[in-house]
PDB file of C-alpha atoms in Angstrom:
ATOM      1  CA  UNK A   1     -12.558 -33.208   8.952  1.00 63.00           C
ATOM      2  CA  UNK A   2     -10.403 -30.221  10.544  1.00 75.00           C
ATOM      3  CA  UNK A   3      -9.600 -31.032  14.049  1.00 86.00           C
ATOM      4  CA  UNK A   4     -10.313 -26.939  14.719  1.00 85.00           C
ATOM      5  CA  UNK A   5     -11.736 -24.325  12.555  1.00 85.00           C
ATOM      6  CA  UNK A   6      -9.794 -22.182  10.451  1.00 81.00           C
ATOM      7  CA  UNK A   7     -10.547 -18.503  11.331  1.00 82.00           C
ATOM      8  CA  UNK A   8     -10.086 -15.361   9.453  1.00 80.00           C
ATOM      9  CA  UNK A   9      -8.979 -12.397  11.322  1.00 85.00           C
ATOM     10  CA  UNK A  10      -7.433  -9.131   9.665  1.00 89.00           C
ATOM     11  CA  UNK A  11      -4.221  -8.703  10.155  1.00 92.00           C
ATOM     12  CA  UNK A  12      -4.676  -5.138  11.113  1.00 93.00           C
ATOM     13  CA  UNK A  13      -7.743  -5.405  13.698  1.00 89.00           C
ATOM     14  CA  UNK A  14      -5.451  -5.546  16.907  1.00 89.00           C
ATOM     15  CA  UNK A  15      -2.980  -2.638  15.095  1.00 92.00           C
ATOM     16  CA  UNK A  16      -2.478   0.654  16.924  1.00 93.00           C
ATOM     17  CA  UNK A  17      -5.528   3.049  15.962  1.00 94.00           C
ATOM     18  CA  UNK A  18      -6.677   6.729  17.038  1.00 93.00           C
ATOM     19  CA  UNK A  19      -4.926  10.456  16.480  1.00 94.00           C
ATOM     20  CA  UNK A  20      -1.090  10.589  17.077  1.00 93.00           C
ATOM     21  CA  UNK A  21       1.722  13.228  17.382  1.00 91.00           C
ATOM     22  CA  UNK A  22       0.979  16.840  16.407  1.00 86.00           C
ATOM     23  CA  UNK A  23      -1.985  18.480  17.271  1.00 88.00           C
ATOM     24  CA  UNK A  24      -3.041  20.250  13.972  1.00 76.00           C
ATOM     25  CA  UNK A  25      -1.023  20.890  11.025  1.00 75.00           C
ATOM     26  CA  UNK A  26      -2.991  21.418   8.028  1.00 84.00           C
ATOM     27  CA  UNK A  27      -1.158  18.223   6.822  1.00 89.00           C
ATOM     28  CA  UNK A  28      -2.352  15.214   8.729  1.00 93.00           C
ATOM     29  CA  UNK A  29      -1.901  11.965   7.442  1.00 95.00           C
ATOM     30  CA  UNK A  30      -4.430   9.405   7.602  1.00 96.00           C
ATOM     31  CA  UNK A  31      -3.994   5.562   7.634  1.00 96.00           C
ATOM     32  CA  UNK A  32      -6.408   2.937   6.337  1.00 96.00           C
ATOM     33  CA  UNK A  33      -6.649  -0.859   6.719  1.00 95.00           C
ATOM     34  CA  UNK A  34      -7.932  -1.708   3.286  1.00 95.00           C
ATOM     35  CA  UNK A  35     -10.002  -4.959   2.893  1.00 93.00           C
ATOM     36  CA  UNK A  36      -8.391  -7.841   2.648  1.00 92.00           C
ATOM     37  CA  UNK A  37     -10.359  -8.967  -0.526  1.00 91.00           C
ATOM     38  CA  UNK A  38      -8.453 -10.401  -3.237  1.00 94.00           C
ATOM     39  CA  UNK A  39      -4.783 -10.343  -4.390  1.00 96.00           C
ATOM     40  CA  UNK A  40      -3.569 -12.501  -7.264  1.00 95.00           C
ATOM     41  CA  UNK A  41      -0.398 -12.372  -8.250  1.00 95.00           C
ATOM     42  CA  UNK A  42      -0.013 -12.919 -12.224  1.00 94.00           C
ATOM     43  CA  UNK A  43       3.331 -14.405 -13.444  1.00 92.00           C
ATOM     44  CA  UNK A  44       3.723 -14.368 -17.452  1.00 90.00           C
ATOM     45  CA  UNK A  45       5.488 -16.984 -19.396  1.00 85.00           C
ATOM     46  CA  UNK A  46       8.634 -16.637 -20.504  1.00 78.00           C
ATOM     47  CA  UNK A  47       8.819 -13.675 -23.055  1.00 71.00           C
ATOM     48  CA  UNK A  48       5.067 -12.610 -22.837  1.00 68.00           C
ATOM     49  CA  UNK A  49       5.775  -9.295 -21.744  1.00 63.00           C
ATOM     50  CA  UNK A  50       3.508  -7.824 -24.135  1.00 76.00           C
ATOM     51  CA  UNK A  51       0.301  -8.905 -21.804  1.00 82.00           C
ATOM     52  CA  UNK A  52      -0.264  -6.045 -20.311  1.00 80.00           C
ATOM     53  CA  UNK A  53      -3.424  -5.477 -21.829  1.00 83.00           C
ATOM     54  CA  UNK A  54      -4.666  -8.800 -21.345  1.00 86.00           C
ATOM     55  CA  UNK A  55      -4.121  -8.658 -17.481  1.00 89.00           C
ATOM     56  CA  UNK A  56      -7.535  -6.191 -16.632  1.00 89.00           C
ATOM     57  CA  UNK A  57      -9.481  -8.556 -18.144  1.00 89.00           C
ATOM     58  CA  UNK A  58      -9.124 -10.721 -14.426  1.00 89.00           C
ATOM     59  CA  UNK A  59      -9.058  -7.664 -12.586  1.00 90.00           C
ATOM     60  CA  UNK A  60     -12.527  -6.154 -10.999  1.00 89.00           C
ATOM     61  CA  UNK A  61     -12.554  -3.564 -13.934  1.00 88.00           C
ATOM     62  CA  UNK A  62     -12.134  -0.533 -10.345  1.00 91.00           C
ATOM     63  CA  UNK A  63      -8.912   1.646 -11.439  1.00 91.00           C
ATOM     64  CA  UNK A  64      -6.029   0.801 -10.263  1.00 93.00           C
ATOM     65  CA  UNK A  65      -6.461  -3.123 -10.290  1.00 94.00           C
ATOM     66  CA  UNK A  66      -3.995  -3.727 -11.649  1.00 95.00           C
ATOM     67  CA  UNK A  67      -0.204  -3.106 -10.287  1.00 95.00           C
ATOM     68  CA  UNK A  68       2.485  -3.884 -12.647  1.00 93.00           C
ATOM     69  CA  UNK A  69       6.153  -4.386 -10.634  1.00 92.00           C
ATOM     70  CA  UNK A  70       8.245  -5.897 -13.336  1.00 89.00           C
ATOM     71  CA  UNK A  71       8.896  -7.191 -16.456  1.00 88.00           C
ATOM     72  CA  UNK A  72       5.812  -9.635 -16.396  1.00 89.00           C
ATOM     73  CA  UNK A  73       4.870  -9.692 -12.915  1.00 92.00           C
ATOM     74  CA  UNK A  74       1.476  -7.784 -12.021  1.00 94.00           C
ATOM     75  CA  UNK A  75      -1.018  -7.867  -8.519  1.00 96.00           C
ATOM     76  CA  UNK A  76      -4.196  -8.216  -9.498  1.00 96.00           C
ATOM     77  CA  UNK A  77      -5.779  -6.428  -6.601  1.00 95.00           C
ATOM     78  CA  UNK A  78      -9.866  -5.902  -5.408  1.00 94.00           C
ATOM     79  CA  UNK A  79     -12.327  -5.416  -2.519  1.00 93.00           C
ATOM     80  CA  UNK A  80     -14.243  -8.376  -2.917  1.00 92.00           C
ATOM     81  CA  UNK A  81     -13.144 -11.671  -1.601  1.00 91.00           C
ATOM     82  CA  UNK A  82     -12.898 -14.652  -4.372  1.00 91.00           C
ATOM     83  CA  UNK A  83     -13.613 -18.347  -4.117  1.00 90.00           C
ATOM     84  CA  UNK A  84     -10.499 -20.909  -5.174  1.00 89.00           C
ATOM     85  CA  UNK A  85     -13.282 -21.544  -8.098  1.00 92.00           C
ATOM     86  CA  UNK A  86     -13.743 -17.907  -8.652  1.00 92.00           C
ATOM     87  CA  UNK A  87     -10.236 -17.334  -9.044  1.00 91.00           C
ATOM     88  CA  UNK A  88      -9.135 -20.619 -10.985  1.00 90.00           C
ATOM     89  CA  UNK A  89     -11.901 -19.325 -13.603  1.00 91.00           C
ATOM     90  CA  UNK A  90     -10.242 -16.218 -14.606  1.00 91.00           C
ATOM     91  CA  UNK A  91      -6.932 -18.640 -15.823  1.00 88.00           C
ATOM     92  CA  UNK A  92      -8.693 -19.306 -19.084  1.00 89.00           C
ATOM     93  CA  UNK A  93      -8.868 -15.444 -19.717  1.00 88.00           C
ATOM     94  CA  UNK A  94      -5.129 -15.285 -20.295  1.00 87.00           C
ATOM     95  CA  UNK A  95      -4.874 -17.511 -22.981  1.00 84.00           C
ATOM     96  CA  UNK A  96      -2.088 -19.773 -21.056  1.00 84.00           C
ATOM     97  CA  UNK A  97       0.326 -17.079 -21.547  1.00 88.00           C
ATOM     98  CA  UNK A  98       0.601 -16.429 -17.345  1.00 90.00           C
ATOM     99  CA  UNK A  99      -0.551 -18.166 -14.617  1.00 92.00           C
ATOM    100  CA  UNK A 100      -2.672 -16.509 -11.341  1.00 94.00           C
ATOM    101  CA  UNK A 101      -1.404 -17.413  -7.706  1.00 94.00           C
ATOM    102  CA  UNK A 102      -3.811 -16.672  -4.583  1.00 93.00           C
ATOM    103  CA  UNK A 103      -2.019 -14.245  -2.711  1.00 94.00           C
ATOM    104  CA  UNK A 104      -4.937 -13.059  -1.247  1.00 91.00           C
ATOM    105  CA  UNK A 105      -3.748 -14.819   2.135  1.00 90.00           C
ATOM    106  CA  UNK A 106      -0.561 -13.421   2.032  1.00 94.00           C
ATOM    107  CA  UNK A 107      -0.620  -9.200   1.414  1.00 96.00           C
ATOM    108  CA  UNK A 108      -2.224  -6.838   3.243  1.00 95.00           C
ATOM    109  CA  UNK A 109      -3.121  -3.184   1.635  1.00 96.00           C
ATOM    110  CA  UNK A 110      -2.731  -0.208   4.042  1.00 97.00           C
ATOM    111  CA  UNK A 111      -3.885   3.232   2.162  1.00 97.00           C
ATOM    112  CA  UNK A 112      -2.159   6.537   3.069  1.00 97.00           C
ATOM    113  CA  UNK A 113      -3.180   9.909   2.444  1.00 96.00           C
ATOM    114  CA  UNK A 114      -2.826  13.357   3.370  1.00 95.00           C
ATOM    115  CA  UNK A 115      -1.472  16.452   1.974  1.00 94.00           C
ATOM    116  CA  UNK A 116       2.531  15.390   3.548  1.00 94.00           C
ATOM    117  CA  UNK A 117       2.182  11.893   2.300  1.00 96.00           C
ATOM    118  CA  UNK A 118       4.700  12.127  -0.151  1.00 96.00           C
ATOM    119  CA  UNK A 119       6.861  13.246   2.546  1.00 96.00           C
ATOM    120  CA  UNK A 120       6.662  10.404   5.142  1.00 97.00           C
ATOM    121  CA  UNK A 121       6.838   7.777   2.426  1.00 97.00           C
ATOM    122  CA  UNK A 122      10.196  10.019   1.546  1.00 96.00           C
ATOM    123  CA  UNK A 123      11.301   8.859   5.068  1.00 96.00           C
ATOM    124  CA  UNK A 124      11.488   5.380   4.419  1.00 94.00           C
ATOM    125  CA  UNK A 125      11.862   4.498   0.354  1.00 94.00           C
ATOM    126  CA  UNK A 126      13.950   5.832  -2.296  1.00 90.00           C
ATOM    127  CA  UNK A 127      11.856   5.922  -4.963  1.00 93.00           C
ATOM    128  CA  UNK A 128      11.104   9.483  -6.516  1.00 93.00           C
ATOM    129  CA  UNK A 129       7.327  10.140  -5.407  1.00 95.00           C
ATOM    130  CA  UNK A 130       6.883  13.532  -7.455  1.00 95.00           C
ATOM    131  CA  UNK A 131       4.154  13.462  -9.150  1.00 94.00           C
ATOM    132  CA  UNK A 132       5.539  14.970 -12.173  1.00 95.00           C
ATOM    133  CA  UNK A 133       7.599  11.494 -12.036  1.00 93.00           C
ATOM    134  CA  UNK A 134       5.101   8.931 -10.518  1.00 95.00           C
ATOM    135  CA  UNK A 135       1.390   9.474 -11.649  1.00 96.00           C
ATOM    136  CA  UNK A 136      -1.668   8.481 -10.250  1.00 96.00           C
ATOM    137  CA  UNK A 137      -1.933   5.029 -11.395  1.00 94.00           C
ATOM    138  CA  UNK A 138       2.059   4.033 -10.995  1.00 95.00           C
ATOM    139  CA  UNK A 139       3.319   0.996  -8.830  1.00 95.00           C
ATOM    140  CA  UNK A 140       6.958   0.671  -7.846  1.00 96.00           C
ATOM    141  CA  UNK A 141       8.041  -2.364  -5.578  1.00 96.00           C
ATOM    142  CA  UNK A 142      10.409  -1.398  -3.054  1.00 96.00           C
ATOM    143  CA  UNK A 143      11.957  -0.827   0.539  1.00 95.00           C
ATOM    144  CA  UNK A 144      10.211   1.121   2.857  1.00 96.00           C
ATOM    145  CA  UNK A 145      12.826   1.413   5.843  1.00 94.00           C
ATOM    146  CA  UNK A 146      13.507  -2.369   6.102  1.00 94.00           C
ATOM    147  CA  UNK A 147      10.368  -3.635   4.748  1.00 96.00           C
ATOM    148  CA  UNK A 148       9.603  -4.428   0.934  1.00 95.00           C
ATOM    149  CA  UNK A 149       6.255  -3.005  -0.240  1.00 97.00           C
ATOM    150  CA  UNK A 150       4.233  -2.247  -3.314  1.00 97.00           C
ATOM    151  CA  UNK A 151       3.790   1.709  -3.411  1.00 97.00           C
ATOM    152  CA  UNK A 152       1.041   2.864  -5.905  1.00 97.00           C
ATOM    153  CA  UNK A 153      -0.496   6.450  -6.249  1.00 97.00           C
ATOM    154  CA  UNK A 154      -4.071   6.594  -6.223  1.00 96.00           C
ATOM    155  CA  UNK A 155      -4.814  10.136  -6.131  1.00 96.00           C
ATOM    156  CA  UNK A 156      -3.172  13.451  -5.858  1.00 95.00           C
ATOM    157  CA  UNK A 157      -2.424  13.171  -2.029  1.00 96.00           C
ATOM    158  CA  UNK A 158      -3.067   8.958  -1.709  1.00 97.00           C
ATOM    159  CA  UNK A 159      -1.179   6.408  -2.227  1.00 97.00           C
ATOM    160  CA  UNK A 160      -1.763   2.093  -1.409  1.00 97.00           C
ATOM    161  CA  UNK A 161       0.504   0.158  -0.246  1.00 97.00           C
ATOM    162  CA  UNK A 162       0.429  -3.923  -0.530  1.00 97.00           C
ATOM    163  CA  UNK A 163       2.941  -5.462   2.195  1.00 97.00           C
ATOM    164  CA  UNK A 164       3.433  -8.926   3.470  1.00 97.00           C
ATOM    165  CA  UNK A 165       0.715  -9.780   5.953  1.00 96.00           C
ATOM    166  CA  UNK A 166       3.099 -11.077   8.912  1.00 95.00           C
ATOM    167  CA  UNK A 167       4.819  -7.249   8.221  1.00 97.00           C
ATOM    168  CA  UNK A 168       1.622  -5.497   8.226  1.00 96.00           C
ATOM    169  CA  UNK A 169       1.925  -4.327  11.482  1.00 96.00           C
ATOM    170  CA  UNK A 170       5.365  -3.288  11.460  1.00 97.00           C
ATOM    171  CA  UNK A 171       4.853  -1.401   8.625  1.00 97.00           C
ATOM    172  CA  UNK A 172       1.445   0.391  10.305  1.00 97.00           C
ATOM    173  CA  UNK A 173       3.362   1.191  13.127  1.00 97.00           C
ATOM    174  CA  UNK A 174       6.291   2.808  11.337  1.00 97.00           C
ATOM    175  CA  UNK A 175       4.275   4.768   9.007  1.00 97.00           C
ATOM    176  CA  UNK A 176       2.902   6.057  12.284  1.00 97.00           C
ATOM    177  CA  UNK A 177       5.983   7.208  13.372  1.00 96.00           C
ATOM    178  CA  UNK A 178       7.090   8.479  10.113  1.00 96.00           C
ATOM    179  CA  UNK A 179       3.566  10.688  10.238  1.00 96.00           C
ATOM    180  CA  UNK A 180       4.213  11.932  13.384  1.00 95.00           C
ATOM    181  CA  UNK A 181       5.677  15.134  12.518  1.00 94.00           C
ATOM    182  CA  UNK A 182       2.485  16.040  10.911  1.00 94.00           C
ATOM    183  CA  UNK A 183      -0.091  14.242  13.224  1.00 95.00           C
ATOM    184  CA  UNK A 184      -1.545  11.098  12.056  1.00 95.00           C
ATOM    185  CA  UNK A 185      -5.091   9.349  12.525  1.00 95.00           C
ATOM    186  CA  UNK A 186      -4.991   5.717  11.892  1.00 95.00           C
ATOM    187  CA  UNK A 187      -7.805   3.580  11.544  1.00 92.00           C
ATOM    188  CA  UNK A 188      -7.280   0.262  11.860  1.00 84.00           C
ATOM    189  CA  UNK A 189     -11.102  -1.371  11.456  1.00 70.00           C
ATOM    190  CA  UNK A 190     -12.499  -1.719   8.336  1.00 59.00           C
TER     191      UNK A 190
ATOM    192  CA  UNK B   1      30.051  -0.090  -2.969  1.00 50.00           C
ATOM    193  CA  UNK B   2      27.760   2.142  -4.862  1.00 56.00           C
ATOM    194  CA  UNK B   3      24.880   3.571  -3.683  1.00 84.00           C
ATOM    195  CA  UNK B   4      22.474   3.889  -6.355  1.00 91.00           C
ATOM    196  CA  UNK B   5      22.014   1.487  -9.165  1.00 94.00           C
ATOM    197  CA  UNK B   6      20.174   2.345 -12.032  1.00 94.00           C
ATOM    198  CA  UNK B   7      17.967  -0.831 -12.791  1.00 95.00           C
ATOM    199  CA  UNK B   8      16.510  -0.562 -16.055  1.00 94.00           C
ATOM    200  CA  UNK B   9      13.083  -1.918 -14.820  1.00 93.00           C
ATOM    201  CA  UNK B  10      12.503   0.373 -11.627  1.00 93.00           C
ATOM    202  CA  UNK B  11      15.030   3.795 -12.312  1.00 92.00           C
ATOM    203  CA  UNK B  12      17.261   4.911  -9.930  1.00 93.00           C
ATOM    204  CA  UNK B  13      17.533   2.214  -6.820  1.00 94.00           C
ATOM    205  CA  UNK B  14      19.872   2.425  -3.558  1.00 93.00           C
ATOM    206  CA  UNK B  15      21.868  -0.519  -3.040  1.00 92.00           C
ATOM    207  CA  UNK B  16      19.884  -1.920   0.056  1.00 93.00           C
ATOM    208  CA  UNK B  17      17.188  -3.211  -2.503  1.00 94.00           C
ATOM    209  CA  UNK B  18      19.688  -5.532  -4.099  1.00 95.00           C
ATOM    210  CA  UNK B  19      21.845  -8.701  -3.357  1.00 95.00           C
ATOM    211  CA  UNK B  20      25.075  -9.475  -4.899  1.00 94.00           C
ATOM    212  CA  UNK B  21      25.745 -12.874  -6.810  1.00 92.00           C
ATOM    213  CA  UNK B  22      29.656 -11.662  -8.032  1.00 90.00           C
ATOM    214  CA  UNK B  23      31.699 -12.290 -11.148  1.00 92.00           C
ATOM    215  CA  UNK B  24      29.057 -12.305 -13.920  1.00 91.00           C
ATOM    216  CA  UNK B  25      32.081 -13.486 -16.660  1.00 89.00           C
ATOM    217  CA  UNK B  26      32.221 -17.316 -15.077  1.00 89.00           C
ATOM    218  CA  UNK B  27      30.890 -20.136 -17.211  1.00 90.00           C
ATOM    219  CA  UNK B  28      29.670 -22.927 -15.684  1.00 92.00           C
ATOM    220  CA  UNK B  29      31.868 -26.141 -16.465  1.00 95.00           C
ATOM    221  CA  UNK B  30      30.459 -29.080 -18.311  1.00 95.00           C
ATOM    222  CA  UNK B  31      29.187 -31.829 -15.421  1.00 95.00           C
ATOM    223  CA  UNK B  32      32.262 -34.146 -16.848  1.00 95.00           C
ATOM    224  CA  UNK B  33      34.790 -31.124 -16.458  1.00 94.00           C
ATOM    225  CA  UNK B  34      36.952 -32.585 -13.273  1.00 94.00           C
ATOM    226  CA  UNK B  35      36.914 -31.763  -9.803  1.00 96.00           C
ATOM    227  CA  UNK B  36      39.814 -28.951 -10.476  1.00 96.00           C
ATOM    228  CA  UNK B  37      37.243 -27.160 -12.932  1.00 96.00           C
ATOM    229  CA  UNK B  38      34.525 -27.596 -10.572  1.00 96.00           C
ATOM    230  CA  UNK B  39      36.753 -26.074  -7.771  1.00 96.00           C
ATOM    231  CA  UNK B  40      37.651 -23.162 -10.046  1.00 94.00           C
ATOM    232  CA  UNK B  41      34.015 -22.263 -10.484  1.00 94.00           C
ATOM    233  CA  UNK B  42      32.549 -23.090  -6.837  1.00 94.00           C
ATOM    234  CA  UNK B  43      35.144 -21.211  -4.826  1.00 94.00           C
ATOM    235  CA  UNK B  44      38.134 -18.999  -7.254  1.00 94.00           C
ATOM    236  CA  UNK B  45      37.760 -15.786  -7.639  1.00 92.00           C
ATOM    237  CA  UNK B  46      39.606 -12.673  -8.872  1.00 90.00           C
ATOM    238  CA  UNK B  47      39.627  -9.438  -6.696  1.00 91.00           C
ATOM    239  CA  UNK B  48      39.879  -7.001 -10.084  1.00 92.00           C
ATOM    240  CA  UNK B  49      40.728  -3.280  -9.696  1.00 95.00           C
ATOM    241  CA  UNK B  50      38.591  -1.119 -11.551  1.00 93.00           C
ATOM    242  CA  UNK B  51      36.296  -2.442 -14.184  1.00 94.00           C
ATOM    243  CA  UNK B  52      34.368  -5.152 -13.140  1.00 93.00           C
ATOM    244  CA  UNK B  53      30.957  -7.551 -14.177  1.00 94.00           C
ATOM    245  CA  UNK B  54      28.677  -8.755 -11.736  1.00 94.00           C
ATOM    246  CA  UNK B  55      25.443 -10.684 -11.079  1.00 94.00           C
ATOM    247  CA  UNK B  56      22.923  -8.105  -9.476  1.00 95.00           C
ATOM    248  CA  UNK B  57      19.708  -9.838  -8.162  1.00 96.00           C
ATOM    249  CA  UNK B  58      16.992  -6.721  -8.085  1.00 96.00           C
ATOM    250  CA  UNK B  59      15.232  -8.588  -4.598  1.00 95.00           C
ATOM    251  CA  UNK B  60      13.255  -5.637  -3.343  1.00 94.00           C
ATOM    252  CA  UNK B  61      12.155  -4.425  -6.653  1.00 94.00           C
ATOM    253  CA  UNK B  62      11.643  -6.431  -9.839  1.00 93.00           C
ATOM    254  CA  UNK B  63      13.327  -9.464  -8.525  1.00 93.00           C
ATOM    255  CA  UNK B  64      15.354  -9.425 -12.086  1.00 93.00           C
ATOM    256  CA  UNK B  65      19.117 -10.173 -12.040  1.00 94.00           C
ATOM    257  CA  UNK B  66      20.773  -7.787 -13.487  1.00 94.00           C
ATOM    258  CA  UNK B  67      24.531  -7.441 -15.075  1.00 95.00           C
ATOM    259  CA  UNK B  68      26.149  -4.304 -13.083  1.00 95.00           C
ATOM    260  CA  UNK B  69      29.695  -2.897 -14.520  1.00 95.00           C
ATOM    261  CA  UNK B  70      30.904  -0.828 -12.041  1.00 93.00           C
ATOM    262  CA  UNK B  71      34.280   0.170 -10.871  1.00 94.00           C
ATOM    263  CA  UNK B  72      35.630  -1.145  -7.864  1.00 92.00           C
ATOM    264  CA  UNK B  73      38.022   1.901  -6.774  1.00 93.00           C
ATOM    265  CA  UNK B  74      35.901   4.061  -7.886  1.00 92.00           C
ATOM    266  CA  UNK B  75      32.363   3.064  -7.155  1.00 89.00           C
ATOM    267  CA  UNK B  76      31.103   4.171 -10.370  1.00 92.00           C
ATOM    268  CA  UNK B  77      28.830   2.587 -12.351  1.00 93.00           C
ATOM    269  CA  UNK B  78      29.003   2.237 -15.424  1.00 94.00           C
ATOM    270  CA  UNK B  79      26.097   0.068 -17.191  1.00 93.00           C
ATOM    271  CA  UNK B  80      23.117  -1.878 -15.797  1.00 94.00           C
ATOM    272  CA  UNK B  81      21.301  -4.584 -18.149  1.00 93.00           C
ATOM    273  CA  UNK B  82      18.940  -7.286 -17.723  1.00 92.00           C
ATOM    274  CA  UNK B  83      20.900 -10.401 -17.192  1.00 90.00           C
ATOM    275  CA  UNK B  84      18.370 -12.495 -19.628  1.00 86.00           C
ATOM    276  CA  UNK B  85      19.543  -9.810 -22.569  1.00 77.00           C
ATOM    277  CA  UNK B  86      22.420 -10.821 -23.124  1.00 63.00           C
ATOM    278  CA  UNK B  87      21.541 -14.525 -22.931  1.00 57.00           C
ATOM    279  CA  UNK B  88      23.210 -15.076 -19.891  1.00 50.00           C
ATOM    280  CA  UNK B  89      21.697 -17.484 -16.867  1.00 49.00           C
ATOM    281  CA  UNK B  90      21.530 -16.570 -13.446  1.00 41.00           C
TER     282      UNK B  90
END
């Protein structure tokens, strides 16, 4: 038996929240603390890069599930928290050709949105965000100032981002002071 | 060093994402080459001007290594490939 229980907290619930920098700009940026339901991270075997549309068939089946970031290496990503049973039942679904690692633990989605959004992220990644080059439904793994992150659109003005948990914070507090310019509200409860 | 490398997974990348392995033309020695051999691969290494191969790990993106040619006066570069097509380890 555990000598002391093992408690869940979110890594965002103690993170900065309420209306920062300017007043009113027509463009205010608004951060999220997603829930920290599930993330698995799906490796494929060795020259299965074709699996792409085998890989939904683990995911919750709500767009945007699934997050490719490289040449057979997706997140599988949802709201709802999964059992270790849960999750060790969707490995039969990919016919042995990738495995599924628990990484719900582990990455934390924040969601950002606003008309500027495109314009703070601009602050801290190189990555073209233009629309016209990176569609709703696009992932790109990458550097946002010092911190590596998974960027994917989710709407016109919205985008997710999945970051280490023990960076979280960092990350919530820099995007706040990217947003400044623009005002931010950030809500850190879920 | 250049700025931007063009990884052929994730487009147009600055340099920050990356980490640098060097000389992608060695060959590892057989385990029964010789200590001299073994020397030669662990520590030697040319300091070319111009043209020049190299290991490119993609760690904030992909996490692929990469082959970079670039030039090393110029900082130019001029090809990026996954490491794994062209049969080479990393």
């Amino acid at each position: 038996m555990a000598d002391f229980a093992l408690l869940h907290r979110p890594a965002l619930a103690g993170a900065k929240a309420g209306s920062f920098g300017a007043p009113s700009t027509g463009a205010r940026i608004t951060l999220t603390a997603l829930p920290e339901g599930h993330v698995l991270q799906v490796l494929a075997a060795r020259d299965s890069d074709h699996l792409q549309d085998l890989i939904p068939r683990i995911g919750d089946g709500s767009p945007h599930a699934v997050r490719p970031y490289g040449p057979g290496q997706w997140f599988v990503i949802g709201d709802a928290a999964l059992s270790a049973a849960e999750i060790f039942g969707k490995t039969p679904l990919l016919d042995g050709m990738a495995s599924i690692s628990d990484q719900g633990h582990g990455r934390i989605r924040i969601g950002i949105s606003g008309r500027a959004v495109e314009t703070v992220l601009a602050k801290g990644t190189a990555v073209d965000l233009d629309r016209a080059s990176f569609p709703v439904g696009r992932s790109a793994m990458t550097l946002i100032g010092h911190i590596s992150a998974l960027i994917t659109r989710t709407g016109a003005e919205s985008f997710e981002l999945l970051v280490l948990r023990g960076f979280a914070e960092s990350l919530w507090d820099e995007l706040i002071q990217m947003s400044l310019e623009f005002g931010v509200d950030a809500r850190a409860t879920q | 060093m250049a700025s931007l490398i063009a990884c052929p997974h994730c487009g147009p990348r600055p340099k920050e994402e990356f980490t640098v392995r060097g000389d992608a033309g060695i060959t590892r020695p057989a385990p029964d080459a010789g200590e001299d051999a073994w020397h030669a691969y662990v520590y030697l290494r040319d300091n070319p001007r111009g043209r020049h191969k190299e290991h490119w790990h993609h760690t904030s993106g992909c996490r692929r290594w990469l082959v970079v040619e670039r030039d090393t006066m110029t900082h130019t570069i001029h090809a990026v490939s996954d490491a794994s097509a062209e049969g080479a380890t990393a």
